[in-house]
PDB file of C-alpha atoms in Angstrom:
ATOM      1  CA  MET A   1      -0.428   0.170  -0.524  1.00  0.00           C
ATOM      2  CA  PRO A   2       1.251   3.307  -0.844  1.00  0.00           C
ATOM      3  CA  LYS A   3       2.732   5.792   2.649  1.00  0.00           C
ATOM      4  CA  LYS A   4       0.469   7.806   1.058  1.00  0.00           C
ATOM      5  CA  THR A   5      -3.035   6.395   0.357  1.00  0.00           C
ATOM      6  CA  THR A   6      -1.351   4.479   4.257  1.00  0.00           C
ATOM      7  CA  ILE A   7      -1.290   8.163   6.111  1.00  0.00           C
ATOM      8  CA  LEU A   8      -4.628   8.729   4.363  1.00  0.00           C
ATOM      9  CA  ILE A   9      -6.913   6.133   5.996  1.00  0.00           C
ATOM     10  CA  VAL A  10      -4.472   7.551   9.013  1.00  0.00           C
ATOM     11  CA  ILE A  11      -6.336  11.147   8.942  1.00  0.00           C
ATOM     12  CA  LEU A  12      -9.125   9.669   8.535  1.00  0.00           C
ATOM     13  CA  ALA A  13     -10.122   7.755  11.296  1.00  0.00           C
ATOM     14  CA  LEU A  14      -9.448  10.582  13.134  1.00  0.00           C
ATOM     15  CA  VAL A  15     -11.288  12.471  12.366  1.00  0.00           C
ATOM     16  CA  THR A  16     -13.520  10.290  12.293  1.00  0.00           C
ATOM     17  CA  SER A  17     -12.819   9.623  16.312  1.00  0.00           C
ATOM     18  CA  VAL A  18     -12.756  13.231  16.721  1.00  0.00           C
ATOM     19  CA  LEU A  19     -16.535  13.127  15.360  1.00  0.00           C
ATOM     20  CA  VAL A  20     -18.106  10.057  16.778  1.00  0.00           C
ATOM     21  CA  TYR A  21     -16.211  12.438  20.690  1.00  0.00           C
ATOM     22  CA  LEU A  22     -17.900  15.350  19.981  1.00  0.00           C
ATOM     23  CA  ALA A  23     -21.267  13.250  18.462  1.00  0.00           C
ATOM     24  CA  ILE A  24     -21.115  11.333  21.679  1.00  0.00           C
ATOM     25  CA  SER A  25     -20.306  14.470  23.708  1.00  0.00           C
ATOM     26  CA  THR A  26     -23.148  16.991  23.076  1.00  0.00           C
ATOM     27  CA  GLU A  27     -25.663  13.955  23.342  1.00  0.00           C
ATOM     28  CA  ASN A  28     -24.429  13.816  27.070  1.00  0.00           C
ATOM     29  CA  ARG A  29     -24.854  17.470  27.281  1.00  0.00           C
ATOM     30  CA  ARG A  30     -28.429  18.214  26.055  1.00  0.00           C
ATOM     31  CA  PRO A  31     -30.220  18.749  29.354  1.00  0.00           C
ATOM     32  CA  LEU A  32     -33.554  16.677  29.945  1.00  0.00           C
ATOM     33  CA  PRO A  33     -37.150  17.582  29.191  1.00  0.00           C
ATOM     34  CA  LYS A  34     -38.328  19.248  33.384  1.00  0.00           C
ATOM     35  CA  GLU A  35     -41.444  17.083  34.704  1.00  0.00           C
ATOM     36  CA  GLN A  36     -43.723  19.095  35.209  1.00  0.00           C
ATOM     37  CA  PRO A  37     -45.587  19.666  38.116  1.00  0.00           C
ATOM     38  CA  GLN A  38     -48.201  18.147  39.271  1.00  0.00           C
ATOM     39  CA  VAL A  39     -50.927  22.051  40.358  1.00  0.00           C
ATOM     40  CA  THR A  40     -53.633  21.032  42.244  1.00  0.00           C
ATOM     41  CA  LYS A  41     -57.022  22.954  41.272  1.00  0.00           C
ATOM     42  CA  ILE A  42     -58.090  25.161  43.856  1.00  0.00           C
ATOM     43  CA  ASN A  43     -62.065  25.750  44.446  1.00  0.00           C
ATOM     44  CA  LYS A  44     -62.717  28.626  44.233  1.00  0.00           C
ATOM     45  CA  GLU A  45     -66.980  28.759  43.540  1.00  0.00           C
ATOM     46  CA  LEU A  46     -67.543  27.235  46.646  1.00  0.00           C
ATOM     47  CA  LYS A  47     -70.505  29.226  48.515  1.00  0.00           C
ATOM     48  CA  PRO A  48     -71.347  29.842  51.903  1.00  0.00           C
ATOM     49  CA  VAL A  49     -74.899  28.705  53.139  1.00  0.00           C
ATOM     50  CA  LYS A  50     -76.832  31.057  53.531  1.00  0.00           C
ATOM     51  CA  THR A  51     -79.362  30.905  56.212  1.00  0.00           C
ATOM     52  CA  ALA A  52     -79.589  34.151  57.908  1.00  0.00           C
ATOM     53  CA  ARG A  53     -82.742  36.278  57.946  1.00  0.00           C
ATOM     54  CA  LEU A  54     -83.777  40.153  59.437  1.00  0.00           C
ATOM     55  CA  TYR A  55     -87.172  41.387  59.938  1.00  0.00           C
ATOM     56  CA  PHE A  56     -88.915  44.090  61.420  1.00  0.00           C
ATOM     57  CA  GLN A  57     -90.853  43.798  64.830  1.00  0.00           C
ATOM     58  CA  PRO A  58     -93.888  44.416  64.343  1.00  0.00           C
ATOM     59  CA  GLU A  59     -93.458  44.393  61.300  1.00  0.00           C
ATOM     60  CA  ASN A  60     -96.270  45.778  60.059  1.00  0.00           C
ATOM     61  CA  LEU A  61     -97.862  49.711  61.817  1.00  0.00           C
ATOM     62  CA  ASN A  62    -101.497  51.815  60.714  1.00  0.00           C
ATOM     63  CA  THR A  63     -99.464  54.842  61.625  1.00  0.00           C
ATOM     64  CA  SER A  64    -103.378  56.618  60.204  1.00  0.00           C
ATOM     65  CA  GLY A  65    -103.797  59.612  62.726  1.00  0.00           C
ATOM     66  CA  VAL A  66    -100.271  59.158  64.423  1.00  0.00           C
ATOM     67  CA  TYR A  67     -97.596  61.861  65.430  1.00  0.00           C
ATOM     68  CA  ALA A  68     -95.713  60.801  68.289  1.00  0.00           C
ATOM     69  CA  PRO A  69     -92.266  58.798  67.406  1.00  0.00           C
ATOM     70  CA  ILE A  70     -93.616  54.973  66.699  1.00  0.00           C
ATOM     71  CA  THR A  71     -90.317  52.436  66.698  1.00  0.00           C
ATOM     72  CA  SER A  72     -89.832  49.210  64.996  1.00  0.00           C
ATOM     73  CA  ASP A  73     -87.265  46.409  66.327  1.00  0.00           C
ATOM     74  CA  VAL A  74     -85.240  45.134  63.228  1.00  0.00           C
ATOM     75  CA  PHE A  75     -84.823  42.288  64.127  1.00  0.00           C
ATOM     76  CA  ILE A  76     -81.732  38.905  62.867  1.00  0.00           C
ATOM     77  CA  ASP A  77     -82.662  35.177  62.563  1.00  0.00           C
ATOM     78  CA  ALA A  78     -78.629  33.235  62.408  1.00  0.00           C
ATOM     79  CA  GLY A  79     -80.087  30.152  61.633  1.00  0.00           C
ATOM     80  CA  LYS A  80     -78.045  27.763  61.251  1.00  0.00           C
ATOM     81  CA  ASN A  81     -75.208  30.110  60.626  1.00  0.00           C
ATOM     82  CA  LYS A  82     -72.913  31.571  63.078  1.00  0.00           C
ATOM     83  CA  VAL A  83     -73.124  35.991  62.104  1.00  0.00           C
ATOM     84  CA  SER A  84     -69.608  37.974  63.230  1.00  0.00           C
ATOM     85  CA  GLY A  85     -71.002  41.705  61.474  1.00  0.00           C
ATOM     86  CA  VAL A  86     -74.527  43.178  60.359  1.00  0.00           C
ATOM     87  CA  GLN A  87     -74.191  45.729  57.450  1.00  0.00           C
ATOM     88  CA  LEU A  88     -78.058  47.755  56.920  1.00  0.00           C
ATOM     89  CA  GLU A  89     -78.197  49.720  54.082  1.00  0.00           C
ATOM     90  CA  MET A  90     -82.915  51.357  53.613  1.00  0.00           C
ATOM     91  CA  ALA A  91     -84.621  53.322  52.233  1.00  0.00           C
ATOM     92  CA  PHE A  92     -87.496  55.066  53.294  1.00  0.00           C
ATOM     93  CA  ASP A  93     -89.570  57.701  51.595  1.00  0.00           C
ATOM     94  CA  PRO A  94     -88.495  60.815  53.129  1.00  0.00           C
ATOM     95  CA  GLU A  95     -92.337  62.455  52.564  1.00  0.00           C
ATOM     96  CA  ALA A  96     -93.663  59.517  54.745  1.00  0.00           C
ATOM     97  CA  ILE A  97     -92.149  59.900  57.499  1.00  0.00           C
ATOM     98  CA  THR A  98     -89.722  62.072  58.893  1.00  0.00           C
ATOM     99  CA  LYS A  99     -86.893  62.595  62.251  1.00  0.00           C
ATOM    100  CA  VAL A 100     -86.173  59.258  61.255  1.00  0.00           C
ATOM    101  CA  ASP A 101     -83.266  58.255  63.854  1.00  0.00           C
ATOM    102  CA  ILE A 102     -81.328  54.581  63.701  1.00  0.00           C
ATOM    103  CA  ALA A 103     -79.677  53.193  67.278  1.00  0.00           C
ATOM    104  CA  SER A 104     -78.531  50.072  69.435  1.00  0.00           C
ATOM    105  CA  PRO A 105     -81.176  48.258  71.130  1.00  0.00           C
ATOM    106  CA  THR A 106     -81.639  48.670  74.982  1.00  0.00           C
ATOM    107  CA  ASP A 107     -82.889  45.353  75.388  1.00  0.00           C
ATOM    108  CA  ASN A 108     -82.254  41.934  74.350  1.00  0.00           C
ATOM    109  CA  PRO A 109     -80.018  42.672  71.420  1.00  0.00           C
ATOM    110  CA  PHE A 110     -77.961  40.280  69.255  1.00  0.00           C
ATOM    111  CA  PHE A 111     -74.388  41.693  69.670  1.00  0.00           C
ATOM    112  CA  SER A 112     -74.782  41.994  73.238  1.00  0.00           C
ATOM    113  CA  SER A 113     -71.285  42.579  73.685  1.00  0.00           C
ATOM    114  CA  PRO A 114     -70.476  45.901  74.772  1.00  0.00           C
ATOM    115  CA  ASN A 115     -67.016  45.353  73.158  1.00  0.00           C
ATOM    116  CA  SER A 116     -68.890  44.759  70.055  1.00  0.00           C
ATOM    117  CA  VAL A 117     -68.550  47.859  67.288  1.00  0.00           C
ATOM    118  CA  ILE A 118     -71.324  49.899  65.122  1.00  0.00           C
ATOM    119  CA  LEU A 119     -69.186  50.250  62.331  1.00  0.00           C
ATOM    120  CA  PHE A 120     -71.208  53.793  61.440  1.00  0.00           C
ATOM    121  CA  LYS A 121     -74.112  55.177  60.939  1.00  0.00           C
ATOM    122  CA  ASP A 122     -75.088  57.837  58.556  1.00  0.00           C
ATOM    123  CA  ILE A 123     -79.129  58.932  57.608  1.00  0.00           C
ATOM    124  CA  ASP A 124     -79.939  61.089  53.735  1.00  0.00           C
ATOM    125  CA  TYR A 125     -82.816  62.280  55.335  1.00  0.00           C
ATOM    126  CA  ASN A 126     -83.367  64.681  52.682  1.00  0.00           C
ATOM    127  CA  ASN A 127     -82.977  60.895  49.773  1.00  0.00           C
ATOM    128  CA  GLY A 128     -84.209  58.435  51.502  1.00  0.00           C
ATOM    129  CA  ARG A 129     -81.650  56.530  53.228  1.00  0.00           C
ATOM    130  CA  ILE A 130     -80.378  54.607  56.306  1.00  0.00           C
ATOM    131  CA  SER A 131     -76.557  52.659  56.744  1.00  0.00           C
ATOM    132  CA  TYR A 132     -75.455  51.313  59.832  1.00  0.00           C
ATOM    133  CA  ALA A 133     -73.407  48.024  60.879  1.00  0.00           C
ATOM    134  CA  VAL A 134     -72.363  46.555  63.707  1.00  0.00           C
ATOM    135  CA  ALA A 135     -69.724  43.431  64.061  1.00  0.00           C
ATOM    136  CA  ILE A 136     -67.951  41.915  66.634  1.00  0.00           C
ATOM    137  CA  SER A 137     -64.713  42.430  68.455  1.00  0.00           C
ATOM    138  CA  PRO A 138     -61.770  40.666  67.682  1.00  0.00           C
ATOM    139  CA  THR A 139     -61.528  39.388  70.554  1.00  0.00           C
ATOM    140  CA  GLU A 140     -64.701  37.924  71.020  1.00  0.00           C
ATOM    141  CA  ASP A 141     -66.439  34.899  69.211  1.00  0.00           C
ATOM    142  CA  PRO A 142     -69.900  34.874  66.445  1.00  0.00           C
ATOM    143  CA  LYS A 143     -72.973  35.538  67.238  1.00  0.00           C
ATOM    144  CA  THR A 144     -75.894  32.228  67.238  1.00  0.00           C
ATOM    145  CA  ALA A 145     -79.864  32.528  67.438  1.00  0.00           C
ATOM    146  CA  ILE A 146     -81.713  35.281  67.329  1.00  0.00           C
ATOM    147  CA  GLY A 147     -81.926  39.046  69.167  1.00  0.00           C
ATOM    148  CA  LYS A 148     -82.143  42.166  67.500  1.00  0.00           C
ATOM    149  CA  VAL A 149     -79.692  44.175  65.625  1.00  0.00           C
ATOM    150  CA  ALA A 150     -80.901  47.710  66.144  1.00  0.00           C
ATOM    151  CA  THR A 151     -84.006  50.024  67.144  1.00  0.00           C
ATOM    152  CA  ILE A 152     -85.644  52.371  64.639  1.00  0.00           C
ATOM    153  CA  THR A 153     -87.521  55.300  65.762  1.00  0.00           C
ATOM    154  CA  PHE A 154     -89.716  57.692  63.137  1.00  0.00           C
ATOM    155  CA  THR A 155     -92.274  60.096  63.213  1.00  0.00           C
ATOM    156  CA  PRO A 156     -94.855  59.713  60.749  1.00  0.00           C
ATOM    157  CA  ASN A 157     -95.960  62.876  58.303  1.00  0.00           C
ATOM    158  CA  SER A 158    -100.096  63.812  58.339  1.00  0.00           C
ATOM    159  CA  SER A 159    -100.347  64.946  55.398  1.00  0.00           C
ATOM    160  CA  TYR A 160     -98.749  61.989  53.124  1.00  0.00           C
ATOM    161  CA  SER A 161    -101.161  61.802  50.271  1.00  0.00           C
ATOM    162  CA  THR A 162    -100.454  57.826  49.399  1.00  0.00           C
ATOM    163  CA  THR A 163    -101.794  55.060  51.735  1.00  0.00           C
ATOM    164  CA  GLU A 164     -98.305  53.017  51.798  1.00  0.00           C
ATOM    165  CA  ALA A 165     -95.297  53.356  52.420  1.00  0.00           C
ATOM    166  CA  GLU A 166     -92.198  50.830  53.808  1.00  0.00           C
ATOM    167  CA  ILE A 167     -89.403  50.986  55.132  1.00  0.00           C
ATOM    168  CA  SER A 168     -86.682  49.194  53.173  1.00  0.00           C
ATOM    169  CA  PHE A 169     -83.298  46.747  52.812  1.00  0.00           C
ATOM    170  CA  LEU A 170     -81.484  47.571  49.728  1.00  0.00           C
ATOM    171  CA  ASN A 171     -79.397  45.053  47.090  1.00  0.00           C
ATOM    172  CA  LYS A 172     -76.469  46.419  49.909  1.00  0.00           C
ATOM    173  CA  THR A 173     -77.694  44.650  53.573  1.00  0.00           C
ATOM    174  CA  ILE A 174     -75.613  42.293  53.553  1.00  0.00           C
ATOM    175  CA  VAL A 175     -74.885  39.783  56.843  1.00  0.00           C
ATOM    176  CA  THR A 176     -71.029  38.048  57.719  1.00  0.00           C
ATOM    177  CA  GLU A 177     -69.575  35.094  59.231  1.00  0.00           C
ATOM    178  CA  LEU A 178     -65.781  34.532  59.093  1.00  0.00           C
ATOM    179  CA  GLY A 179     -64.229  32.919  57.025  1.00  0.00           C
ATOM    180  CA  THR A 180     -66.346  33.929  53.616  1.00  0.00           C
ATOM    181  CA  VAL A 181     -66.077  36.559  52.013  1.00  0.00           C
ATOM    182  CA  GLU A 182     -70.203  36.419  51.142  1.00  0.00           C
ATOM    183  CA  SER A 183     -73.212  37.101  52.057  1.00  0.00           C
ATOM    184  CA  ILE A 184     -75.333  34.981  53.775  1.00  0.00           C
ATOM    185  CA  LEU A 185     -78.165  37.240  54.396  1.00  0.00           C
ATOM    186  CA  ASP A 186     -81.475  35.023  52.470  1.00  0.00           C
ATOM    187  CA  GLN A 187     -84.368  36.911  53.131  1.00  0.00           C
ATOM    188  CA  ALA A 188     -84.486  39.932  54.286  1.00  0.00           C
ATOM    189  CA  THR A 189     -88.714  41.214  54.767  1.00  0.00           C
ATOM    190  CA  PRO A 190     -89.223  44.914  55.324  1.00  0.00           C
ATOM    191  CA  LEU A 191     -91.154  47.055  57.205  1.00  0.00           C
ATOM    192  CA  LYS A 192     -94.685  47.666  56.354  1.00  0.00           C
ATOM    193  CA  LEU A 193     -96.288  51.244  56.998  1.00  0.00           C
ATOM    194  CA  ASP A 194    -100.128  51.938  56.764  1.00  0.00           C
ATOM    195  CA  PHE A 195    -101.880  55.510  56.467  1.00  0.00           C
ATOM    196  CA  SER A 196    -104.871  54.584  56.280  1.00  0.00           C
ATOM    197  CA  SER A 197    -107.581  54.708  57.762  1.00  0.00           C
ATOM    198  CA  SER A 198    -109.128  51.359  57.825  1.00  0.00           C
ATOM    199  CA  ASN A 199    -107.473  49.629  59.965  1.00  0.00           C
ATOM    200  CA  PRO A 200    -106.432  50.984  63.683  1.00  0.00           C
ATOM    201  CA  THR A 201    -103.309  51.257  65.528  1.00  0.00           C
ATOM    202  CA  PRO A 202    -103.011  48.721  68.170  1.00  0.00           C
ATOM    203  CA  THR A 203    -103.464  49.808  71.657  1.00  0.00           C
ATOM    204  CA  PRO A 204    -100.001  49.417  72.874  1.00  0.00           C
ATOM    205  CA  GLN A 205    -102.280  47.628  76.298  1.00  0.00           C
ATOM    206  CA  ALA A 206    -101.907  43.930  73.963  1.00  0.00           C
ATOM    207  CA  CYS A 207     -98.412  44.751  74.140  1.00  0.00           C
ATOM    208  CA  ILE A 208     -97.603  43.962  77.901  1.00  0.00           C
ATOM    209  CA  GLN A 209     -94.820  43.924  79.746  1.00  0.00           C
ATOM    210  CA  VAL A 210     -93.836  39.399  80.333  1.00  0.00           C
ATOM    211  CA  ILE A 211     -91.034  37.455  79.556  1.00  0.00           C
ATOM    212  CA  THR A 212     -91.945  35.186  76.873  1.00  0.00           C
ATOM    213  CA  PHE A 213     -89.734  32.190  76.664  1.00  0.00           C
ATOM    214  CA  ALA A 214     -90.342  30.626  72.248  1.00  0.00           C
ATOM    215  CA  LYS A 215     -88.074  27.944  70.492  1.00  0.00           C
ATOM    216  CA  ASN A 216     -86.806  29.062  66.881  1.00  0.00           C
ATOM    217  CA  PRO A 217     -88.416  27.180  64.669  1.00  0.00           C
ATOM    218  CA  THR A 218     -84.861  26.833  62.957  1.00  0.00           C
ATOM    219  CA  THR A 219     -82.190  26.339  65.833  1.00  0.00           C
ATOM    220  CA  GLU A 220     -85.457  25.062  68.159  1.00  0.00           C
ATOM    221  CA  GLU A 221     -83.827  27.028  71.100  1.00  0.00           C
ATOM    222  CA  CYS A 222     -85.632  28.554  73.663  1.00  0.00           C
ATOM    223  CA  THR A 223     -85.051  32.446  73.426  1.00  0.00           C
ATOM    224  CA  GLY A 224     -86.477  35.238  75.880  1.00  0.00           C
ATOM    225  CA  PHE A 225     -88.708  37.743  74.868  1.00  0.00           C
ATOM    226  CA  ARG A 226     -89.393  41.103  76.519  1.00  0.00           C
ATOM    227  CA  THR A 227     -93.635  40.824  76.050  1.00  0.00           C
ATOM    228  CA  PRO A 228     -95.590  38.940  73.392  1.00  0.00           C
ATOM    229  CA  CYS A 229     -95.476  41.327  70.835  1.00  0.00           C
ATOM    230  CA  ASP A 230     -91.407  40.382  70.568  1.00  0.00           C
ATOM    231  CA  VAL A 231     -91.800  36.863  68.849  1.00  0.00           C
ATOM    232  CA  PRO A 232     -90.956  35.896  66.066  1.00  0.00           C
ATOM    233  CA  GLU A 233     -93.726  35.233  63.946  1.00  0.00           C
ATOM    234  CA  GLY A 234     -92.990  31.605  63.871  1.00  0.00           C
ATOM    235  CA  TRP A 235     -92.211  31.074  66.557  1.00  0.00           C
ATOM    236  CA  THR A 236     -94.160  28.186  69.047  1.00  0.00           C
ATOM    237  CA  ASN A 237     -93.882  28.480  73.042  1.00  0.00           C
ATOM    238  CA  CYS A 238     -91.127  26.643  75.133  1.00  0.00           C
ATOM    239  CA  GLN A 239     -90.291  25.755  78.195  1.00  0.00           C
ATOM    240  CA  PRO A 240     -86.474  27.445  79.489  1.00  0.00           C
TER     241      PRO A 240
END
């Protein structure tokens, strides 16, 4: 074999060896595909159970011929919820009632602790709006059962031309529970005002101050009330 041919074969062999080495080195340096981590989806659409109810007591008032201030209490029935706060947003006709005020109840308060906080109170007499919010303190436990959230006082307008009016709850009214971001309010019943003279105003003697115990149809808890008129509709008498 000629000498030049031998040298060429040796050179080709060396080149081939180098190329094979480079190919193997490149393959070893290629990064392995990363394994995708498993993602656990969190269900953010869980809805809180809404059983809280707001209503007035009494819920119907005949105001014909009444010129003195009238009061009605705003009650809350927590149902199966544990309430941390209530924001009342209500509307009234400023031509139907005047001298409107809202305050903490003097008896049977739902937020009974002295540490409970009134967050705000605002009454727009021109546009007929009431804003009132109360909540537990950071050291309190959530509230259950039933009780008064606030007491509303107003004077009927004797010259009101319409036979009916109401104090209604607006959609911004909310009831809060710890651990939820949505309102747990299920139902809100307005206060009906009758300005006609066909139904006489019930006499105060019908609500003699006698402690009355009644059972919550939802929680079956027996609660005491100052008078029989304070017992919510649908509750039955019970023994403590």
